[in-house]
CSV table of N, CA and C in Angstrom, one decimal:
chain,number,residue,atom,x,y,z
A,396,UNK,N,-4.8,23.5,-32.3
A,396,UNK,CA,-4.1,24.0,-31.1
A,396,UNK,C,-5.0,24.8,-30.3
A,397,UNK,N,-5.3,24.5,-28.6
A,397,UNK,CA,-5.6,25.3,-28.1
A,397,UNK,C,-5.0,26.8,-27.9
A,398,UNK,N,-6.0,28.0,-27.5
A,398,UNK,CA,-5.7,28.8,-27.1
A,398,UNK,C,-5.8,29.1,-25.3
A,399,UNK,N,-5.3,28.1,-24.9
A,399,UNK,CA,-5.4,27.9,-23.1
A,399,UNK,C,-4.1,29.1,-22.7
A,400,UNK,N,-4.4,29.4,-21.8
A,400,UNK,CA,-3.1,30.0,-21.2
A,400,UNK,C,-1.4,29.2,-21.0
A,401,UNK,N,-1.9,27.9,-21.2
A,401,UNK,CA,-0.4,27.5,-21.2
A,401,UNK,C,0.1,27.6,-22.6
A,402,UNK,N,-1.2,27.6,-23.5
A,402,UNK,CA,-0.7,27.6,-24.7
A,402,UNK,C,0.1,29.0,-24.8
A,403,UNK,N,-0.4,29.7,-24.4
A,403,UNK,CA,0.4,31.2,-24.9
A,403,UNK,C,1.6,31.7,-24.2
A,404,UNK,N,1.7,31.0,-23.2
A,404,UNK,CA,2.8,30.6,-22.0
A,404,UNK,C,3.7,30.0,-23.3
A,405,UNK,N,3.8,28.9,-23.5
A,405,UNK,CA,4.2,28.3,-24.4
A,405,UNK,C,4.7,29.1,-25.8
A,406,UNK,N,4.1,29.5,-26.6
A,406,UNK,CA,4.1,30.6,-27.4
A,406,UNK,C,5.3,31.6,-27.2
A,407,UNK,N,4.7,31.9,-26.2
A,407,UNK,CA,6.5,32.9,-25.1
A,407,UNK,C,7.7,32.4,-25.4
A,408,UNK,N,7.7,31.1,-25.5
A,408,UNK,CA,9.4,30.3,-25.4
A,408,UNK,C,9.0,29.2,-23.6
A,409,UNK,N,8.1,29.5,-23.3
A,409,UNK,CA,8.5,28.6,-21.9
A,409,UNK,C,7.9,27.5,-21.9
A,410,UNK,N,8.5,26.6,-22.0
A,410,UNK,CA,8.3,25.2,-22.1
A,410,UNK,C,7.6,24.6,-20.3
A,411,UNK,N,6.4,24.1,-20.8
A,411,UNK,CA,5.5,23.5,-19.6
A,411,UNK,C,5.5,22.2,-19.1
A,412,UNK,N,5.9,22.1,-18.4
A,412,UNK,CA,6.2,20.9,-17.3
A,412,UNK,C,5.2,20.5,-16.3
A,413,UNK,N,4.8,19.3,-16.0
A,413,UNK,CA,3.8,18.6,-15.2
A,413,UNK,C,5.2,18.2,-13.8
A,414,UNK,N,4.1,18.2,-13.0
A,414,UNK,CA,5.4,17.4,-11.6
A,414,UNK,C,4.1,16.2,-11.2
A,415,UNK,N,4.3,15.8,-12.1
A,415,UNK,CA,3.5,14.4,-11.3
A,415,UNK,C,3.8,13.4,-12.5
A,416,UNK,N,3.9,12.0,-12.0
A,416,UNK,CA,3.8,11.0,-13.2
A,416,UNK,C,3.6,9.5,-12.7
A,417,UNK,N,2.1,8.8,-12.8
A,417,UNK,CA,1.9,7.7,-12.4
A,417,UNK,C,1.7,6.7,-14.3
A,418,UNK,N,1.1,5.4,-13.7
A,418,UNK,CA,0.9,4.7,-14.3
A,418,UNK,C,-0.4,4.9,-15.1
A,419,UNK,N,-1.2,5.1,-14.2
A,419,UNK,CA,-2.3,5.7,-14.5
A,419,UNK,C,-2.2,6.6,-15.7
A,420,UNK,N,-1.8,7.3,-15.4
A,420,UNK,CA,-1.6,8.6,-16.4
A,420,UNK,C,-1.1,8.3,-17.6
A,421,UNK,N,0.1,7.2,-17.9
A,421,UNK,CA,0.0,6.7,-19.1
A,421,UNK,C,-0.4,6.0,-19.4
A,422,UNK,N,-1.2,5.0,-19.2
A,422,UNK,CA,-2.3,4.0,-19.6
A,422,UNK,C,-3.5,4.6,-20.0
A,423,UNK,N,-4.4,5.9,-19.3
A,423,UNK,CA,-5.3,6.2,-19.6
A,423,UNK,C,-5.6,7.0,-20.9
A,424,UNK,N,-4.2,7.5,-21.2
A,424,UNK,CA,-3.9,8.6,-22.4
A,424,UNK,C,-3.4,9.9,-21.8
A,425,UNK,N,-3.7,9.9,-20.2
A,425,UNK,CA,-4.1,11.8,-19.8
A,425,UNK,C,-2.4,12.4,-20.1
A,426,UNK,N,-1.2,11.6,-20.3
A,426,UNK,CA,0.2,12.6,-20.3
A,426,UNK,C,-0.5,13.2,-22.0
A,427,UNK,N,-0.9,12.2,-23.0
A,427,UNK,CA,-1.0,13.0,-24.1
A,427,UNK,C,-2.2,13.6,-24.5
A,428,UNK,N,-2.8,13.7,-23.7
A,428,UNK,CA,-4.1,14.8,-23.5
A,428,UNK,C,-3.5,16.2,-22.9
A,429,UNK,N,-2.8,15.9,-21.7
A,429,UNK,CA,-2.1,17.2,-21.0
A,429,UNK,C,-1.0,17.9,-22.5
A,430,UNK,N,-0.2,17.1,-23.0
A,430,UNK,CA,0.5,17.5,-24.4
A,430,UNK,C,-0.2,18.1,-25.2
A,431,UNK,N,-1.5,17.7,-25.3
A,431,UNK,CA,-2.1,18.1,-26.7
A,431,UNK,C,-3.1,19.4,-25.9
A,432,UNK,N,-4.2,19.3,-24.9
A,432,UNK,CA,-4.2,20.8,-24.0
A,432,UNK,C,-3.5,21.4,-23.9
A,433,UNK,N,-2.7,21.6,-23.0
A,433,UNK,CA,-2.1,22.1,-22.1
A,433,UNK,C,-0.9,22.5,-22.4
A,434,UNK,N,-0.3,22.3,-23.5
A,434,UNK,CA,1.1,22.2,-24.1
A,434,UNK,C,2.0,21.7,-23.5
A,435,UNK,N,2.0,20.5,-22.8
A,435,UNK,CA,3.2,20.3,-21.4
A,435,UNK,C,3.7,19.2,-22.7
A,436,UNK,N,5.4,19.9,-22.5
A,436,UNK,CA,6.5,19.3,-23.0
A,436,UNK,C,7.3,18.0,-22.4
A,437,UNK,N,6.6,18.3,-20.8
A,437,UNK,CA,7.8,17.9,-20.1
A,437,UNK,C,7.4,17.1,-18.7
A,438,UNK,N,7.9,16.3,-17.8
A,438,UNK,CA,7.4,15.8,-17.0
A,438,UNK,C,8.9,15.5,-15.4
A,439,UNK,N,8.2,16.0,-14.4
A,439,UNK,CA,9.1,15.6,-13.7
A,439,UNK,C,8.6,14.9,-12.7
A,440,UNK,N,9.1,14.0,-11.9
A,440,UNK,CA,8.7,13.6,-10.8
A,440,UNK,C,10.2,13.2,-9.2
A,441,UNK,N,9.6,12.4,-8.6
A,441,UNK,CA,10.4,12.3,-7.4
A,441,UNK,C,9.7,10.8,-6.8
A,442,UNK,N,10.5,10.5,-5.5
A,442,UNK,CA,10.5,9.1,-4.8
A,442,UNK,C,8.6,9.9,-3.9
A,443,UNK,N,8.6,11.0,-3.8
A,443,UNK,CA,7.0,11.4,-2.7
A,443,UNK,C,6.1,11.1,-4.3
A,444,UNK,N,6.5,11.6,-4.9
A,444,UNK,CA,5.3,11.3,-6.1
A,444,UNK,C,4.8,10.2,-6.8
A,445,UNK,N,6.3,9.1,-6.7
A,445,UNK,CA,5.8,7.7,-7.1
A,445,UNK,C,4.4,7.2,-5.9
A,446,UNK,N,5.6,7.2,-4.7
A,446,UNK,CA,4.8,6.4,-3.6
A,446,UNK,C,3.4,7.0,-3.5
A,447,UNK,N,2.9,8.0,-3.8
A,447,UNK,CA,1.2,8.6,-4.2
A,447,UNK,C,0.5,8.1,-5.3
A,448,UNK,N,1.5,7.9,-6.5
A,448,UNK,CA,0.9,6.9,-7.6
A,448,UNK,C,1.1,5.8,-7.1
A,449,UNK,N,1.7,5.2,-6.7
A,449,UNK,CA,1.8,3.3,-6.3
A,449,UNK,C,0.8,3.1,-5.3
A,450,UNK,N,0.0,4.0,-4.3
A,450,UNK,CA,-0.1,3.6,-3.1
A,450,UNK,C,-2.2,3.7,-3.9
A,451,UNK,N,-2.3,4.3,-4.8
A,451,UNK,CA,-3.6,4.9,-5.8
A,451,UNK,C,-4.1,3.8,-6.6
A,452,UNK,N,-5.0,2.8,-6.4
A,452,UNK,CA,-4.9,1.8,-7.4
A,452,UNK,C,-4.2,0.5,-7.5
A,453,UNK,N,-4.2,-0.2,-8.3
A,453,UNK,CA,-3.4,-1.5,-8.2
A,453,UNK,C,-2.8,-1.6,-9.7
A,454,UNK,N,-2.5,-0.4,-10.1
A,454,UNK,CA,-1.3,-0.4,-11.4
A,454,UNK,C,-0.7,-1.0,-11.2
A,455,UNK,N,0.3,-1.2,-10.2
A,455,UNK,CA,1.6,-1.2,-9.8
A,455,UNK,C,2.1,-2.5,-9.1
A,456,UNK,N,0.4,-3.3,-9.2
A,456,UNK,CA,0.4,-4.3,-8.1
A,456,UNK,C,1.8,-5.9,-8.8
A,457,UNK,N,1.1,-5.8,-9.9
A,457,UNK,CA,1.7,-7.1,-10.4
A,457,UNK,C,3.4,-6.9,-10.7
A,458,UNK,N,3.7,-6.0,-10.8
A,458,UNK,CA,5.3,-5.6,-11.2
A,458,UNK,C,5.7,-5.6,-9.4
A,459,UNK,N,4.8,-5.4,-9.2
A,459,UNK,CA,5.5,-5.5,-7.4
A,459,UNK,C,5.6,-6.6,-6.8
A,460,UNK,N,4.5,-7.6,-6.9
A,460,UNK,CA,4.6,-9.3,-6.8
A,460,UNK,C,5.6,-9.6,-7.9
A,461,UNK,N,6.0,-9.4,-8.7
A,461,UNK,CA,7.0,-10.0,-9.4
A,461,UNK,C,8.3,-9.8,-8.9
A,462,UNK,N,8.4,-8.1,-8.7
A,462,UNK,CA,9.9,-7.7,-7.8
A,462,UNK,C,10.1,-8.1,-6.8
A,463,UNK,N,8.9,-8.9,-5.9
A,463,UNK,CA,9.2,-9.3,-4.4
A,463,UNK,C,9.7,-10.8,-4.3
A,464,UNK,N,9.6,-11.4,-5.8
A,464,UNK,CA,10.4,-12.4,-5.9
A,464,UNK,C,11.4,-12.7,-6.6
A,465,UNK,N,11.9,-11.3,-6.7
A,465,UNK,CA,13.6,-11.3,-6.8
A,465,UNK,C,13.9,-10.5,-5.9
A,466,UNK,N,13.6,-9.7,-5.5
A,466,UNK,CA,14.2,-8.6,-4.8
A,466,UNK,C,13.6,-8.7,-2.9
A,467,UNK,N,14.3,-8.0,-1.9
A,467,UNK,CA,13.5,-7.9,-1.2
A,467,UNK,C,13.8,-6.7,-0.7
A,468,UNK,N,14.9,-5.7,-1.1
A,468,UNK,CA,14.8,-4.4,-1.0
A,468,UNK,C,14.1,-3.4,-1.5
A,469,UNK,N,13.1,-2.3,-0.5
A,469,UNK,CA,12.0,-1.5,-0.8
A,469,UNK,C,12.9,-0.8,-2.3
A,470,UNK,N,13.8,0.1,-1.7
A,470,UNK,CA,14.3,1.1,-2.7
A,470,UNK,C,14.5,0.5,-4.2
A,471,UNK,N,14.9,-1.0,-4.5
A,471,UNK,CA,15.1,-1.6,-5.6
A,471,UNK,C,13.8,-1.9,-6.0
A,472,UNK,N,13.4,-2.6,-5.2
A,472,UNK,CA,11.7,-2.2,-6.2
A,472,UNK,C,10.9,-1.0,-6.5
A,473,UNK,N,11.1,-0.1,-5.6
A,473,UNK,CA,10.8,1.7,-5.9
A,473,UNK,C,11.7,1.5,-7.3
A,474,UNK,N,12.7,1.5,-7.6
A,474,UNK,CA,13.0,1.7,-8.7
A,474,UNK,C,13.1,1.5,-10.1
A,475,UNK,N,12.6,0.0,-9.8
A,475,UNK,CA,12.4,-1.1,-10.9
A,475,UNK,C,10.8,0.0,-11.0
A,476,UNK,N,9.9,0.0,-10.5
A,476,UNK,CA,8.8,0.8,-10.6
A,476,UNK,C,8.9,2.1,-11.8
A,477,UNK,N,10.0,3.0,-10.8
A,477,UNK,CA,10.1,4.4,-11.3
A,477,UNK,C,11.0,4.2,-13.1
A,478,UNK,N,11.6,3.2,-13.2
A,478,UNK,CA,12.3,3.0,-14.2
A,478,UNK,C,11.0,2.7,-15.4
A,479,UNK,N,10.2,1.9,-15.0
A,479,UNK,CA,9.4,1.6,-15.9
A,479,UNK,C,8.1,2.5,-16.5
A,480,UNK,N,8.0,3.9,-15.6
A,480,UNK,CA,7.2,4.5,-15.6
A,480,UNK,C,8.4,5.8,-16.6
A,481,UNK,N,9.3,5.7,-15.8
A,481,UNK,CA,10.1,6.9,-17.1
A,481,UNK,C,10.3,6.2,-18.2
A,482,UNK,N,10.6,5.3,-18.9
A,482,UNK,CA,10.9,5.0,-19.9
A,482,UNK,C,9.6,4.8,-20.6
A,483,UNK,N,8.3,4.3,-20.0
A,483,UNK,CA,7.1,4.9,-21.0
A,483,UNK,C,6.5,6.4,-21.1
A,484,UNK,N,6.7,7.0,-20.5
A,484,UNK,CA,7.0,8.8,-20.2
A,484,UNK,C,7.6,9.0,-21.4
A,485,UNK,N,9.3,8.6,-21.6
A,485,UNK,CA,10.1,9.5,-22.1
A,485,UNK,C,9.5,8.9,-24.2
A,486,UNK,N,9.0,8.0,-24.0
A,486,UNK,CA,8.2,7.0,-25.3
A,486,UNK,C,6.5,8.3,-25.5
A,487,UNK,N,6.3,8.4,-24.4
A,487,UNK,CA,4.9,9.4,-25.1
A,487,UNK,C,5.6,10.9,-25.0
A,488,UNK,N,6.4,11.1,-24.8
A,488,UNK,CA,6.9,12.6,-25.0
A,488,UNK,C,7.9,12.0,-26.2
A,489,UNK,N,8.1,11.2,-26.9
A,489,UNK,CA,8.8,11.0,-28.0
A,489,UNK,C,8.6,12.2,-29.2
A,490,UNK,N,7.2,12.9,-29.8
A,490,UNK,CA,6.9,13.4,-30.6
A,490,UNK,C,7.6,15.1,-30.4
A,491,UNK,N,7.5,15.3,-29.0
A,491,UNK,CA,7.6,16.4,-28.6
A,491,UNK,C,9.3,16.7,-28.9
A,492,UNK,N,10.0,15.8,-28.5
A,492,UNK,CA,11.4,15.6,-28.3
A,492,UNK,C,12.1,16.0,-29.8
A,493,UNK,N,11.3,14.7,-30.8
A,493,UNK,CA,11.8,14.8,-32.3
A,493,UNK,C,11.3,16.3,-32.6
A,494,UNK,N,10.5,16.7,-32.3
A,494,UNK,CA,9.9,17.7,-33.2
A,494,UNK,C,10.6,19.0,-32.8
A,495,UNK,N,11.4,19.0,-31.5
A,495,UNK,CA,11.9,19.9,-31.1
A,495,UNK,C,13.4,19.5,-31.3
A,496,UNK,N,13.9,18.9,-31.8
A,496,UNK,CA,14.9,18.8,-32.3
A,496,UNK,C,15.9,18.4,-30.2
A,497,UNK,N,15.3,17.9,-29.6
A,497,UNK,CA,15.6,17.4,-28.3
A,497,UNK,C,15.6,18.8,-27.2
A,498,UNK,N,15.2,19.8,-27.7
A,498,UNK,CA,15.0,20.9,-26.8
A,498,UNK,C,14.1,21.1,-25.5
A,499,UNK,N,13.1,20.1,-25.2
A,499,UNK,CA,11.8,19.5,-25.2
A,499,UNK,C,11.6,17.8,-25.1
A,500,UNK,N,10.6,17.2,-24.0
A,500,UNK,CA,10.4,16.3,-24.6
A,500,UNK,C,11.0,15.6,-23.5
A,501,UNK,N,11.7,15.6,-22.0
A,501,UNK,CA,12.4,14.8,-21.5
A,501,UNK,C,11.6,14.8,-19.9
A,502,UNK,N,12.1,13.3,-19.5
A,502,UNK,CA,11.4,13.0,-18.1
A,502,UNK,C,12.6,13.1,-17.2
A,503,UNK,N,12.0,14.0,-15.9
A,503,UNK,CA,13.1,14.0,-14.9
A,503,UNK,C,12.6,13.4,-13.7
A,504,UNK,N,13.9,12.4,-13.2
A,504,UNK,CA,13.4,12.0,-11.7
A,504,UNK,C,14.1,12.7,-11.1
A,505,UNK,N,14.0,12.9,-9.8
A,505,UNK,CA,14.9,13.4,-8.6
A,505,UNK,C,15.7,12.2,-8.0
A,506,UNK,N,16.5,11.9,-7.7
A,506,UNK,CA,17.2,10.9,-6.5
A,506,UNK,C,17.1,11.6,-5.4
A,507,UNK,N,17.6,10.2,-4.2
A,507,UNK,CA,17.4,10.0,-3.0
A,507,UNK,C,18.2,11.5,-2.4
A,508,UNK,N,17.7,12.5,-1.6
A,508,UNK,CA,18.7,13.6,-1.3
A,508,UNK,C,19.6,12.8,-0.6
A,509,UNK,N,19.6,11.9,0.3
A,509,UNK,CA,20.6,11.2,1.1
A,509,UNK,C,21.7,11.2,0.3
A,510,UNK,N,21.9,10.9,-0.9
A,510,UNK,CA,22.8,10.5,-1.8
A,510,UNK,C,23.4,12.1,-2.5
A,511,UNK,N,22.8,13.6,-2.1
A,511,UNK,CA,23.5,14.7,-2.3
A,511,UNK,C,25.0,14.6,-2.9
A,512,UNK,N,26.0,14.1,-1.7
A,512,UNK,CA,27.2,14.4,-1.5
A,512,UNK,C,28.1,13.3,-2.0
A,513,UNK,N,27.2,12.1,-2.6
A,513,UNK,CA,27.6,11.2,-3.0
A,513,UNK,C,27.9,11.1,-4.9
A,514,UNK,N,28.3,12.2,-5.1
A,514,UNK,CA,28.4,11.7,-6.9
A,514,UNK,C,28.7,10.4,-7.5
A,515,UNK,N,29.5,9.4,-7.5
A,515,UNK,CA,29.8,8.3,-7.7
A,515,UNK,C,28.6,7.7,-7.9
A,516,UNK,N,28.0,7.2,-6.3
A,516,UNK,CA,26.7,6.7,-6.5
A,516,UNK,C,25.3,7.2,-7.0
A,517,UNK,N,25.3,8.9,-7.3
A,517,UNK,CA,24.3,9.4,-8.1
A,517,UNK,C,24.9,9.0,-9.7
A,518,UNK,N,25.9,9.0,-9.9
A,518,UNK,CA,26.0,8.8,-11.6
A,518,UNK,C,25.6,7.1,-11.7
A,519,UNK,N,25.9,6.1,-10.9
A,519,UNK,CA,25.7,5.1,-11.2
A,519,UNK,C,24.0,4.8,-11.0
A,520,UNK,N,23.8,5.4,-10.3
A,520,UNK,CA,21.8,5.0,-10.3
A,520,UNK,C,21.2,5.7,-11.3
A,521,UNK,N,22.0,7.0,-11.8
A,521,UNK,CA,21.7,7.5,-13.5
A,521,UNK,C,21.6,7.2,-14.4
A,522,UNK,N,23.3,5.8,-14.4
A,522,UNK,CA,23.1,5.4,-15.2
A,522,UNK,C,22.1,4.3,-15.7
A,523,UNK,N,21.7,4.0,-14.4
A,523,UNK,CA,20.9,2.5,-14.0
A,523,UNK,C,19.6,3.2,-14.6
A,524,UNK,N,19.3,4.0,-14.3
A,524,UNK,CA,17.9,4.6,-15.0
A,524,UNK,C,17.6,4.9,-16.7
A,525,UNK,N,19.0,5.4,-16.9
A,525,UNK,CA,18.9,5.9,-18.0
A,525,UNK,C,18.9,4.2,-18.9
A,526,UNK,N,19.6,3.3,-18.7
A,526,UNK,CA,20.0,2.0,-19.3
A,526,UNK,C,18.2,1.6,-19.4
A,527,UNK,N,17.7,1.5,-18.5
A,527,UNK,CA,16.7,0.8,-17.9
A,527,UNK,C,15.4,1.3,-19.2
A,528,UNK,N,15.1,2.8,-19.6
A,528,UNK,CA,14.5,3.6,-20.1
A,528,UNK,C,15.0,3.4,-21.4
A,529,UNK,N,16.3,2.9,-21.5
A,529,UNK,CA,16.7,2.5,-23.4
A,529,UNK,C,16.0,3.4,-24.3
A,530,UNK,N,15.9,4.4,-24.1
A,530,UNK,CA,15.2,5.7,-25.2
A,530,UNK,C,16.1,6.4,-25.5
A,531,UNK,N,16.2,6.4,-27.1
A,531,UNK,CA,17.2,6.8,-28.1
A,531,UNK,C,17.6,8.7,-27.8
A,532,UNK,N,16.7,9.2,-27.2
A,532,UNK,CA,16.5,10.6,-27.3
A,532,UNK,C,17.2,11.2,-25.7
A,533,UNK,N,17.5,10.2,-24.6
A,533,UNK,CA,18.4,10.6,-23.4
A,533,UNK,C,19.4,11.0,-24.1
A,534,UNK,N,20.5,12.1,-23.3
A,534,UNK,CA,21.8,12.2,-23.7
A,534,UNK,C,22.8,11.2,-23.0
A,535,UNK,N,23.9,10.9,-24.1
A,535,UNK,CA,24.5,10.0,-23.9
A,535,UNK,C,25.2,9.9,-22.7
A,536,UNK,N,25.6,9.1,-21.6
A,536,UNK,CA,25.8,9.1,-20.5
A,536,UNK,C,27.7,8.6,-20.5
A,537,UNK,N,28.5,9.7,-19.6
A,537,UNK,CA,29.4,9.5,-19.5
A,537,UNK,C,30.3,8.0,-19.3
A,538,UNK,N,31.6,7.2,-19.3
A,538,UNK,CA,31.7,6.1,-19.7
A,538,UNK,C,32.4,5.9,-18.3
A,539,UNK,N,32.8,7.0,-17.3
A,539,UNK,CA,33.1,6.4,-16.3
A,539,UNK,C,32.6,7.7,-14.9
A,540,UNK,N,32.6,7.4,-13.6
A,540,UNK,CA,32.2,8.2,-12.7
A,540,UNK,C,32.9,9.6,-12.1
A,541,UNK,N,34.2,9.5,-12.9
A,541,UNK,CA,34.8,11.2,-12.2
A,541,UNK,C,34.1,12.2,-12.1
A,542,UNK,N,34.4,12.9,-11.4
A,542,UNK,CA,33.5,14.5,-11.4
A,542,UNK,C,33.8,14.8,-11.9
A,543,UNK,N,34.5,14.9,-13.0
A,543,UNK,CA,34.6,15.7,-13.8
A,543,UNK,C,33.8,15.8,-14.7
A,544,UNK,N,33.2,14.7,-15.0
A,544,UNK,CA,32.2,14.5,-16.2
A,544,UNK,C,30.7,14.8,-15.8
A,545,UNK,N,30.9,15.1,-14.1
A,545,UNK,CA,29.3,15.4,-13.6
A,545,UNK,C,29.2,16.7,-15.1
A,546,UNK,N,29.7,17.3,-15.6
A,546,UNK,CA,29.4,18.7,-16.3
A,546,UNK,C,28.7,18.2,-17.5
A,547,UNK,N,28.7,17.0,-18.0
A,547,UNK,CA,28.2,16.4,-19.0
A,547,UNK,C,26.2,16.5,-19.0
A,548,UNK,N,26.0,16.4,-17.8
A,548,UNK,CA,24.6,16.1,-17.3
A,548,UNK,C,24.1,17.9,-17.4
């Protein structure tokens, strides 16, 4: 174990989070080099942070020629994208997660703010994400869209 400043950050109780997450980064090894440096538990991203990974490289090229022949909506392919990048995320933070007994260990995306005031359709693109990621360590996702159950999240 390093003695880095995050590590002793860490040590405190405060769990370290990255805000960035491309393809790159888990192909290369660098999310579990950042884990094993840095002590980062945790990873979040958003729709500005994919589009900076996708636009870097041609990671992203062949899953995009594939999506353009089923899909021809931008956002459903952004998300067929972002789906496949958290569910290998939430797979290399797997160790972190078990070891922490789920305290630790989880990937967040942000949704579209347009969609703020829309609950219904934020739980259903949640769900869509979380299905997509099939990682045993998400919490279990409510079985229908009332607000009431937003409290579950």
């Amino acid at each position: 174990m390093s003695d880095s400043r995050l590590h002793q950050l860490s040590a405190l109780g405060q769990s370290v989070w990255i805000d960035f997450l491309s393809r790159e980064m888990l192909q290369t090894g660098e999310l579990e080099r950042l884990m094993r440096d840095d002590a980062v538990v945790g990873v979040t991203s958003n729709p500005t942070i994919f589009q900076k990974a996708i636009s870097q490289g041609g990671l992203y090229d062949e899953q995009i020629r594939a999506s353009l022949g089923q899909v021809d909506d931008p956002k459903e392919i952004f998300w067929r994208l972002a789906e496949k990048d958290v569910g290998d995320a939430c797979d290399v933070l797997r160790p972190i997660w078990d070891e922490g007994q789920g305290q630790d260990g989880y990937v967040s995306i942000e949704v579209d703010p347009n969609l703020a005031g829309d609950l219904p359709i934020q739980l259903r693109l949640l769900r869509r994400v979380h299905a997509a990621a099939s990682s045993p360590r998400l919490p279990r996702m409510p079985s229908s869209s009332s607000a009431n159950e937003s409290a579950n999240f």
